[in-house]
Coordinates of C-alpha atoms in Angstrom, one line a residue:
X1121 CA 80.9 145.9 48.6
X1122 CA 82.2 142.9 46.4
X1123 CA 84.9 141.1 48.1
X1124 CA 87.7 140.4 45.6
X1125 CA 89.7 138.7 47.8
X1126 CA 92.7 136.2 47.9
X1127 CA 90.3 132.8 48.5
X1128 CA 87.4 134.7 46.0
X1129 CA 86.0 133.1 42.9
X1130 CA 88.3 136.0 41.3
X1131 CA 91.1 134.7 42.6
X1132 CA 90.2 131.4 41.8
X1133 CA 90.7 132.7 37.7
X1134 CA 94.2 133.2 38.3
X1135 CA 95.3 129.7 38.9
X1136 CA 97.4 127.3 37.8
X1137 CA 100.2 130.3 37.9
X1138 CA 100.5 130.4 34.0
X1139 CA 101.5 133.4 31.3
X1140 CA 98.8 132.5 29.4
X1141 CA 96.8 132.8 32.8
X1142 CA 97.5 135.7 34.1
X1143 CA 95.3 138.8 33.2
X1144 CA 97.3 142.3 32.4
X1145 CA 94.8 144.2 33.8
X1146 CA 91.4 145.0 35.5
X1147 CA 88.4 146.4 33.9
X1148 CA 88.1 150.1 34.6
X1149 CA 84.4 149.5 35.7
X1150 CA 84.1 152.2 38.5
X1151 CA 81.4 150.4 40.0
X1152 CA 83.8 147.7 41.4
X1153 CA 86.2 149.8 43.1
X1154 CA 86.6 149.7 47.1
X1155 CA 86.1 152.9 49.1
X1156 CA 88.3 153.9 52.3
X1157 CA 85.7 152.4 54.8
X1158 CA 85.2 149.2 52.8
X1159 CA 89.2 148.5 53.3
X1160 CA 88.7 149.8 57.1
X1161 CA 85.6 147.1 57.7
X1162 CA 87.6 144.4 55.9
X1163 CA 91.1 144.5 57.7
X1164 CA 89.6 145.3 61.1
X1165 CA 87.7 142.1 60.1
X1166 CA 90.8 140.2 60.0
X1167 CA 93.4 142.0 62.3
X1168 CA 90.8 142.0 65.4
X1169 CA 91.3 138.1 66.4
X1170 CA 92.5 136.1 69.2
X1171 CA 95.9 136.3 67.9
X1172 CA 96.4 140.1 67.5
X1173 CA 94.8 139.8 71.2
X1174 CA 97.8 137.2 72.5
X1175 CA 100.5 139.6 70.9
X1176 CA 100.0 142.3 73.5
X1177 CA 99.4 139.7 76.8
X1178 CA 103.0 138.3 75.2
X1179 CA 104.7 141.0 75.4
X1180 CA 103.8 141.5 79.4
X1181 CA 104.0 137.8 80.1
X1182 CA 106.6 136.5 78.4
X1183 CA 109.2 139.5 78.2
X1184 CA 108.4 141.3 81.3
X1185 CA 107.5 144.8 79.2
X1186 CA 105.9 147.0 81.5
X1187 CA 102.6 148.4 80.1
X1188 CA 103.8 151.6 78.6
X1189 CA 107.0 149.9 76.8
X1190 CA 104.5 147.2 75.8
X1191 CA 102.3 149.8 74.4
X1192 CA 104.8 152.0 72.4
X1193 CA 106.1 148.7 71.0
X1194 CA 103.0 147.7 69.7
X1195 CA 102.4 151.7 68.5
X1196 CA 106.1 151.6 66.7
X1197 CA 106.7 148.3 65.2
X1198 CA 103.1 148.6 63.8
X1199 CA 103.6 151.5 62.9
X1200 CA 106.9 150.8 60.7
X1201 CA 104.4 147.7 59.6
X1202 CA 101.8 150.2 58.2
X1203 CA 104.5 151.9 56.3
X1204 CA 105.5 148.6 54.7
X1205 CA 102.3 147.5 53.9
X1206 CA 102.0 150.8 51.5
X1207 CA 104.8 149.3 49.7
X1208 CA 103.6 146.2 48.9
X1209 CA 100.2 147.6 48.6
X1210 CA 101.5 150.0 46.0
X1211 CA 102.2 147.3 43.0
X1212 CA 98.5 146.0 43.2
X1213 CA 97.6 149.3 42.7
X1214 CA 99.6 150.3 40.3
X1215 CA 99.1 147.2 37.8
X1216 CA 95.8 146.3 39.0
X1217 CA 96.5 142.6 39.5
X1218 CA 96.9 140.8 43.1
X1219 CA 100.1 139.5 44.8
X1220 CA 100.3 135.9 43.2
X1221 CA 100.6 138.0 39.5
X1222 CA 102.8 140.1 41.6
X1223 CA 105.2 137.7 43.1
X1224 CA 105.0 135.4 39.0
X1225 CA 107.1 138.8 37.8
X1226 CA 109.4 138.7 40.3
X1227 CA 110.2 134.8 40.9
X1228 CA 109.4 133.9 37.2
X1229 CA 107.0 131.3 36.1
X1230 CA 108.0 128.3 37.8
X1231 CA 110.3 129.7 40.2
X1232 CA 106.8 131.6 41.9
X1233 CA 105.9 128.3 43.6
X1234 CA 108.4 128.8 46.1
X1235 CA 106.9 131.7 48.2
X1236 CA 103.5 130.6 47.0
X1237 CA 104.2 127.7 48.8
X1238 CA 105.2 129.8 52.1
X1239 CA 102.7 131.8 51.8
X1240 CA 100.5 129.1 51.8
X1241 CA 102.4 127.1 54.6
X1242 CA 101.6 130.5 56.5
X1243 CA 98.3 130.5 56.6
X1244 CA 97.9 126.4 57.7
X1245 CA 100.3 127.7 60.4
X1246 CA 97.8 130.2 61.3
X1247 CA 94.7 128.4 60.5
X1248 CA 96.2 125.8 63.2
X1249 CA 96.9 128.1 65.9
X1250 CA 93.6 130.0 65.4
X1251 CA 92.1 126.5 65.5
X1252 CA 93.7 125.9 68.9
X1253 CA 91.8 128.7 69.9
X1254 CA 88.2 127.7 68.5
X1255 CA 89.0 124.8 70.0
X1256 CA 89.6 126.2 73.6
X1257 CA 86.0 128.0 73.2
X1258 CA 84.3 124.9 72.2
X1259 CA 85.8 123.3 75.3
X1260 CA 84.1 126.3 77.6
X1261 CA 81.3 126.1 76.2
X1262 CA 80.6 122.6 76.7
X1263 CA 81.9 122.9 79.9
X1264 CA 79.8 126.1 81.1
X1265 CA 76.8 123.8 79.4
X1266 CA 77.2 120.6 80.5
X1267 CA 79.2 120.6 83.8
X1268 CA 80.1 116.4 83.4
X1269 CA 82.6 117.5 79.7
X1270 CA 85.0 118.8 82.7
X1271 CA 86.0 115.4 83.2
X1272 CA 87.7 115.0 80.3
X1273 CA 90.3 117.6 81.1
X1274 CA 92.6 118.2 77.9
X1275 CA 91.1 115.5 76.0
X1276 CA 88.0 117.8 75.6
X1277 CA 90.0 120.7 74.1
X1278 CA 91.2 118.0 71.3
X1279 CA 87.9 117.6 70.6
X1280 CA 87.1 120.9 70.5
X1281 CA 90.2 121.5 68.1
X1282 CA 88.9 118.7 65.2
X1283 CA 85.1 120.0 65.7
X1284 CA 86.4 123.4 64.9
X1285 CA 88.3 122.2 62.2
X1286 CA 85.2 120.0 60.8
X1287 CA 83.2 123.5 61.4
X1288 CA 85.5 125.6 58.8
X1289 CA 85.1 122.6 56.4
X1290 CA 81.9 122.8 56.0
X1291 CA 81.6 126.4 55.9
X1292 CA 84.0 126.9 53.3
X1293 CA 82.8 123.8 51.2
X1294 CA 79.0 125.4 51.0
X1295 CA 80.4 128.8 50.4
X1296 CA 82.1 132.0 52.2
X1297 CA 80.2 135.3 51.5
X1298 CA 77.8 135.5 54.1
X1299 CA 80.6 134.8 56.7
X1300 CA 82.7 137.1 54.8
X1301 CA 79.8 139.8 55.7
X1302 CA 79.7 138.4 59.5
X1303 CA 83.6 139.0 59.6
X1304 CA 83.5 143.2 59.7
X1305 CA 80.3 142.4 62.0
X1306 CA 81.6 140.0 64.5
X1307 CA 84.9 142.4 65.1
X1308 CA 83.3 145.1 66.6
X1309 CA 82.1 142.9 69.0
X1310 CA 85.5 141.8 70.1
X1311 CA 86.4 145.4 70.7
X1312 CA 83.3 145.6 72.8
X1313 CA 84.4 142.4 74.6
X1314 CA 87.3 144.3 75.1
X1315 CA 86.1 147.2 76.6
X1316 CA 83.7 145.2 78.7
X1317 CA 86.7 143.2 80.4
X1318 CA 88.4 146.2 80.9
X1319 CA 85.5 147.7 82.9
X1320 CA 85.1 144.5 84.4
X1321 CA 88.6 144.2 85.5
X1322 CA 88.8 147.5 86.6
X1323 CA 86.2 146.9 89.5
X1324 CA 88.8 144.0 90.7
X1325 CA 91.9 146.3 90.2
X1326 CA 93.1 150.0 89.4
X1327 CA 95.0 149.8 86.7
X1328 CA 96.9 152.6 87.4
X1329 CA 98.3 150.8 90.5
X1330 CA 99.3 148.2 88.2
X1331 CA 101.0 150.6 85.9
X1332 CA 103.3 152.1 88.8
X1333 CA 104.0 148.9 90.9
X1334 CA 105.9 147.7 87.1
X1335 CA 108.5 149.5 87.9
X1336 CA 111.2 147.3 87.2
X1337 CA 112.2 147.5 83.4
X1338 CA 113.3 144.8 80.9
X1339 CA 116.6 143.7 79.8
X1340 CA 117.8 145.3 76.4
X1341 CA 117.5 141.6 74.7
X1342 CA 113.5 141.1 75.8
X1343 CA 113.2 144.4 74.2
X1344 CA 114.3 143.1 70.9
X1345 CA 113.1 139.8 70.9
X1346 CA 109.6 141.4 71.7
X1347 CA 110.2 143.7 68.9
X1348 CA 110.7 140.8 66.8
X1349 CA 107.8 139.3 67.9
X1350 CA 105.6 141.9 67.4
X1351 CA 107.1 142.6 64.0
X1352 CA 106.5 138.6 62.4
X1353 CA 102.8 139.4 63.8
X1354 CA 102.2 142.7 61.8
X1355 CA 104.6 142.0 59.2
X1356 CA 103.2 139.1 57.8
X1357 CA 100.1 140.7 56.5
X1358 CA 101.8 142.8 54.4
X1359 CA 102.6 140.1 52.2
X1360 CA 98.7 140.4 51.2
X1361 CA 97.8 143.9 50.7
X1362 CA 98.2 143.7 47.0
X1363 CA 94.9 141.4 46.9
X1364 CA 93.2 144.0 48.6
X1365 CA 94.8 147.2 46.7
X1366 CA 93.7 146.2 43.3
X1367 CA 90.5 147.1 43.7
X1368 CA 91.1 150.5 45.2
X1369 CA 89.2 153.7 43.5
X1370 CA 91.9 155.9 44.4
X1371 CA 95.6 155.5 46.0
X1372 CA 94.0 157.4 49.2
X1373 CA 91.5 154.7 49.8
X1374 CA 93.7 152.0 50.5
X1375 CA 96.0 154.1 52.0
X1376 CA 93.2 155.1 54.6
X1377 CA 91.6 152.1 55.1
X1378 CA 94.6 150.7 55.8
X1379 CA 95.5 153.5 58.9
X1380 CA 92.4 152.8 60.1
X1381 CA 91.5 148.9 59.9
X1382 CA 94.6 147.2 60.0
X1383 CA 97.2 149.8 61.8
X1384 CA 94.3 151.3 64.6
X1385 CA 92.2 147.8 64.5
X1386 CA 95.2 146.1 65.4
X1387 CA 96.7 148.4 67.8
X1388 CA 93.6 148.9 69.9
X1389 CA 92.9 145.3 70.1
X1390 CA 97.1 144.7 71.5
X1391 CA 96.2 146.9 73.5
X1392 CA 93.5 145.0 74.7
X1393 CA 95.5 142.5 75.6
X1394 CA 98.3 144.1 77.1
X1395 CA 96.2 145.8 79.8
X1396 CA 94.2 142.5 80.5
X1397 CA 97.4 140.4 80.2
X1398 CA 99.1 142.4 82.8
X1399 CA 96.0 142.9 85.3
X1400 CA 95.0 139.1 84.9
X1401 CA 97.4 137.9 87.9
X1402 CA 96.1 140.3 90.2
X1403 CA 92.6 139.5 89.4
X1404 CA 92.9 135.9 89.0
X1405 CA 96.1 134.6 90.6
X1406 CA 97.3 133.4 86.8
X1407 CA 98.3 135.0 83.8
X1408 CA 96.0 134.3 81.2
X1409 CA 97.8 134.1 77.8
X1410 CA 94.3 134.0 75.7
X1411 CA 91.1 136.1 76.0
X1412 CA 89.2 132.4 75.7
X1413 CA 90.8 131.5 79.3
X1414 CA 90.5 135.2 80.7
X1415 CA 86.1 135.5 79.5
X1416 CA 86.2 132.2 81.3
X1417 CA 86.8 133.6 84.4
X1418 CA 83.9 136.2 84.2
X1419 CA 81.3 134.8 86.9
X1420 CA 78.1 135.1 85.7
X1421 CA 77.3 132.0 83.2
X1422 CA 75.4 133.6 81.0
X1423 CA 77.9 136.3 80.0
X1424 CA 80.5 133.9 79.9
X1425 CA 79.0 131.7 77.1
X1426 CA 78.0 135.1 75.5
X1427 CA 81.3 135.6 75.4
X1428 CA 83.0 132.4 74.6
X1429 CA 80.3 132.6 71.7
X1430 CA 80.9 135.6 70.2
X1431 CA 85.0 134.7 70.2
X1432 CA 84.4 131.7 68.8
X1433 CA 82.2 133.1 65.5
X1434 CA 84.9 135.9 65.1
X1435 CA 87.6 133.3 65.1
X1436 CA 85.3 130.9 62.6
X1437 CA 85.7 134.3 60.5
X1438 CA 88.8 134.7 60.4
X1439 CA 90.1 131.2 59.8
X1440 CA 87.9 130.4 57.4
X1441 CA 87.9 133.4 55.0
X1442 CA 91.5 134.2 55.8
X1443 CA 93.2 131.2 56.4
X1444 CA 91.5 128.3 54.4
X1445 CA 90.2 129.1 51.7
X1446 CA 94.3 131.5 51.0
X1447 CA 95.5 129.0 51.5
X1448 CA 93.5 126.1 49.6
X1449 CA 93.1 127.9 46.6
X1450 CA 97.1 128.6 46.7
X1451 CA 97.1 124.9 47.3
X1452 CA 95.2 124.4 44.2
X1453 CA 97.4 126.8 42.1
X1454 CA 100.1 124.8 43.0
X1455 CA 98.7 121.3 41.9
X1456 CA 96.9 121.6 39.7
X1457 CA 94.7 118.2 39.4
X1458 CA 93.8 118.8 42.9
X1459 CA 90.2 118.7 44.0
X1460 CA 88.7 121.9 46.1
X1461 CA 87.9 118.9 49.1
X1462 CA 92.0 117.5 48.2
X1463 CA 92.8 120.9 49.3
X1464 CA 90.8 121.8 52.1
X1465 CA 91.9 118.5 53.9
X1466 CA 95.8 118.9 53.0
X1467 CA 95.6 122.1 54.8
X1468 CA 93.9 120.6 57.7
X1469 CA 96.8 118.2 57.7
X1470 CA 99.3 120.3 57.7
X1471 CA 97.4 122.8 60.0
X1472 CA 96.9 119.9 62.7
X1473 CA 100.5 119.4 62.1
X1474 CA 101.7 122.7 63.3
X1475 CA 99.2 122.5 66.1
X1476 CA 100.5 119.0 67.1
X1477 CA 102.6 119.5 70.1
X1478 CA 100.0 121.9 72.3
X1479 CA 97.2 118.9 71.4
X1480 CA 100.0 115.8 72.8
X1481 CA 100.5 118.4 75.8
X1482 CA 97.0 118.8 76.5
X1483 CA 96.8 115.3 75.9
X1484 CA 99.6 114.5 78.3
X1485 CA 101.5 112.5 76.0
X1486 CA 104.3 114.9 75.9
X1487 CA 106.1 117.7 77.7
X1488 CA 105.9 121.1 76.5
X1489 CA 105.9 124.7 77.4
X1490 CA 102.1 125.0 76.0
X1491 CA 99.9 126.9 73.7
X1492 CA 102.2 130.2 74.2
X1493 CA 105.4 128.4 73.8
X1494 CA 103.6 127.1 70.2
X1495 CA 102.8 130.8 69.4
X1496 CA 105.6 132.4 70.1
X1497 CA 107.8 129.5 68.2
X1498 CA 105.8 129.6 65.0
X1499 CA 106.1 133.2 65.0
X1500 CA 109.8 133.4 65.1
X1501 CA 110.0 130.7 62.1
X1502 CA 107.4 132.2 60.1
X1503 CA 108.3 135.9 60.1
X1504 CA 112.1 135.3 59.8
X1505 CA 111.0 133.8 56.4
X1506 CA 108.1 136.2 55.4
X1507 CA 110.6 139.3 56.3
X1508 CA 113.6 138.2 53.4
X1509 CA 110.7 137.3 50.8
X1510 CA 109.1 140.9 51.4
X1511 CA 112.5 142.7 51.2
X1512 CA 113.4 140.4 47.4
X1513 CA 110.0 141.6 46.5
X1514 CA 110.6 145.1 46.9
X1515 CA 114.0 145.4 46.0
X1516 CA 113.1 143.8 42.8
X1517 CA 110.0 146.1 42.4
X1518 CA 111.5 149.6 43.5
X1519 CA 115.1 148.9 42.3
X1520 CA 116.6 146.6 40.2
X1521 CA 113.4 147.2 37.4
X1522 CA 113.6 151.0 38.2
X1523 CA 117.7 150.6 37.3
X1524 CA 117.5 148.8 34.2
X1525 CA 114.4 149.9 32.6
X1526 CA 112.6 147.3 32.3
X1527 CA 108.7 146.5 32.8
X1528 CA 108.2 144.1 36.0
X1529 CA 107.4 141.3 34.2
X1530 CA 109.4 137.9 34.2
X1531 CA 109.4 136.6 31.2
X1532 CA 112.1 133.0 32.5
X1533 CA 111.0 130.2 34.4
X1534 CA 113.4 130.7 36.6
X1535 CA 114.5 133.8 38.3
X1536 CA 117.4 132.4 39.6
X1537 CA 118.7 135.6 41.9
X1538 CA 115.5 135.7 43.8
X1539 CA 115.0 131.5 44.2
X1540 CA 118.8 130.8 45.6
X1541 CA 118.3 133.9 48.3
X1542 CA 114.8 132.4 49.0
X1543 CA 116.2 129.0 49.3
X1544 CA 119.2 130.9 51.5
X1545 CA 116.7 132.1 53.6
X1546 CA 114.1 129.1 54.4
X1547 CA 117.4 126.7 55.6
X1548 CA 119.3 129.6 57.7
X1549 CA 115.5 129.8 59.4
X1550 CA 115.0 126.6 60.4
X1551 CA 118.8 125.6 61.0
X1552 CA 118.8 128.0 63.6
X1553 CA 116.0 126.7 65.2
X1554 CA 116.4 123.1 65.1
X1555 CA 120.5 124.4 66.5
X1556 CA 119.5 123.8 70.2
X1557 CA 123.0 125.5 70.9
X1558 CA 122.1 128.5 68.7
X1559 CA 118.7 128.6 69.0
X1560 CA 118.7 132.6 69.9
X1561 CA 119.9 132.9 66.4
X1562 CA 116.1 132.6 65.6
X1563 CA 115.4 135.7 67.2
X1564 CA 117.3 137.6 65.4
X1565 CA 117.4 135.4 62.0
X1566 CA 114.4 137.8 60.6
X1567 CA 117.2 140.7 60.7
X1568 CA 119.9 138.6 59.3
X1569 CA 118.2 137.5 56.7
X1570 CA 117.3 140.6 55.4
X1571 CA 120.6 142.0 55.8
X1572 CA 121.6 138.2 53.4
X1573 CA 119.5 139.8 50.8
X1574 CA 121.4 142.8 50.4
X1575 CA 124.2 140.9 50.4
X1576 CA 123.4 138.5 48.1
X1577 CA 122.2 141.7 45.4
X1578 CA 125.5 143.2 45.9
X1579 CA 127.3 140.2 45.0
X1580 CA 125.3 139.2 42.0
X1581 CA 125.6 142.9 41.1
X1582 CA 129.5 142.3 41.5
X1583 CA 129.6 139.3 39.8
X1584 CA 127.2 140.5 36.7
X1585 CA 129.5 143.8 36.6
X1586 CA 132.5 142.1 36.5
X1587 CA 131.3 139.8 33.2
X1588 CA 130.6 142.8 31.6
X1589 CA 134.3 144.5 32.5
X1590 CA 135.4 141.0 31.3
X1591 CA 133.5 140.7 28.1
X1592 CA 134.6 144.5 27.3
X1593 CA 137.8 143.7 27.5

């Protein structure tokens, strides 16, 4: 299979975001279209990570969901997720071209940088976090290795973060395929990692004990709050699927390998994580947050480095195909004179940046509430943002063109509608965050800003009607 992906030499055609750039259409050559299982092996490449592995032990550990409300969570907001990701998926289909073309149409030609620029800001975000984590397994390794690296406590998880982050630059600067390949490879191994802990667990305590001694449910706002988290997690790759789509052979391929790879990938792996995050205290005394933390606690050496080994390949997969090289070459479509290395270290930058307050903490240079508080805080921003963009997108796709006829493509620099409720949307997100007195806005600012961007369409819809009635008259 021939990975046309967003960070692909084909994507790499599309940039600077120019008309005269941007290609109407694919050729019809059969021979590069994607079948079901090649969209199933690629998402369950990039949906089975350390992350979608954290949602599920969040939603035990952080909002007290017992396992089976943690588990239909997981089953409904990902499902509602799937359902969205059709939409979105549908355009790249339809026109044959990927989401940057996509989002050019709707934003207009200069007006596009904006959620090309969030897009990219997304995937440093996750590119950090993810990091954090590679990081971690560098650490235990070193550790498990060489028993003397203890001694340097958090300082050797810092270390572990930039060689990481050194690692992906030097991957991505000699080239990405064969990782690519290693991606649907090394996921299937952190499902059998899964099961493995599971069974290993298991021997320690019954996890049906565990289900019946939560007994004691969770408030009506942890139930939200996880919904929201769970939401940003899924939702977020959505905003991608028309990279992917283009290159389906049929409308049921995508659609299938989309079920299977990113709805049941992702769901099995939560649900990982939400029967390990849940039996960690009884079997270790802690909640572990990470499966990096919980494989260390395995007691046999060898299978522990195994283990840390194998999470910390499927991790380098994942950040470097998904994360760098989206959002380098979005880098580079946005500034134009910049060189491939400009780009890969301006994403570091700003990666490191996001990552910043768990590597002071580990650091003890600062106070914090650690690598979860990080995760959960990034999602809330992020995801708040990513939900309004998705819903502009499709209003403008399924609605507005649909109502006045016209073709989907933006012909203006400026789509002005779409930029101010963008704008609206990125400064009510982080107001409410930086509000220490309203900060539990933030929850709940993913929701309001979608409900902003109906708003804001009926009013322009008002205003534009009422110009009419006025120039009628």
């Amino acid at each position: 299979m021939k990975y046309h992906q967003a960070g692909s030499a084909e994507s790499e055609s599309l940039l600077p975001l120019e008309i005269r750039r941007v290609p109407e259409k694919l050729s019809d050559g059969i021979e590069d279209r994607w079948q079901w299982f090649d969209y199933a092996s690629l998402w369950s490449g990039i949906v089975i990570c350390v992350s979608g592995y954290s949602i599920g032990t969040l939603l035990v550990i952080k909002f007290g969901l017992t396992i089976l409300q943690a588990l239909t969570m997981l089953a409904v907001c990902g499902f509602i997720a799937f359902l969205l990701s059709l939409l979105t998926a549908a355009p790249g289909y339809e026109h044959r071209t990927n989401t940057v073309v996509l989002l050019y149409r709707v934003f207009g030609n200069k007006g596009v940088i904006l959620p090309v620029t969030v897009r990219m800001m997304v995937c440093c975000g996750w590119f950090g976090i993810h990091s954090l984590f590679g990081g971690m397994a560098i650490n235990l390794i070193l550790c498990s290795v060489f028993p003397s690296w203890m001694q340097l406590g958090g300082a050797g998880e810092v270390v572990g973060y930039f060689t990481f982050i050194l690692i992906n630059l030097i991957v991505f600067r000699h080239g990405i395929k064969s990782l690519i390949k290693l991606q649907c490879f090394c996921a299937p191994l952190l499902l059998v990692i899964g099961v493995l802990l599971i069974i290993w667990a298991n021997h320690t305590i019954d996890f049906n004990f565990l289900k019946t001694a939560q007994t004691e449910p969770a408030q009506v706002s942890d139930l939200i709050q996880a919904g929201v988290i769970v939401c940003g997690s899924w939702f977020s790759f959505t905003f991608f699927m028309s990279d992917f789509s283009q290159f389906s052979r049929r409308k049921s391929d995508y659609i299938i390998g989309q079920f299977v790879g990113f709805y049941l990938g992702k769901l099995l792996f939560g649900a990982f994580g939400v029967l390990l995050g849940a039996a960690s205290l009884k079997i270790t005394g802690l909640y572990h947050f990470d499966i990096v933390s919980l494989i260390n606690e395995v007691g046999s050496p060898v299978a522990r480095v195994l283990g840390l080994v194998i999470v910390l390949m499927a991790t380098l997969t994942t950040t470097v195909a998904a994360c760098l090289a989206t959002s380098s070459l979005d880098l580079e479509s946005l500034v134009t004179k910049i060189t491939r290395r400009q780009a890969m270290l301006i994403v570091s930058i700003f990666a490191t940046l996001v990552a910043l307050p768990q590597l002071l903490y580990r650091l003890e240079m600062i106070s914090y509430g650690g690598l979860i508080s990080l995760f959960t805080d990034f999602l809330k921003v992020y995801s708040s943002v990513i939900n309004g963009l998705i819903v502009i997108f499709l209003i403008n796709y399924y609605v507005l063109n649909k109502i006045n006829g016209t073709s989907f493509k933006s012909v203006n620099d400026y789509c002005w509608q779409e930029c101010l409720l963008s704008l609206l949307l990125i400064a009510f997100t982080f107001l409410s965050y930086l509000s220490d007195k309203y900060n539990f806005i933030c929850f709940y600012s993913g929701f309001v800003n979608i409900f902003v961007v109906f708003l804001g369409y009926l009013l322009f819809g008002l205003i534009r009607n009422k110009k009419q009635i006025m120039c009628n008259g």
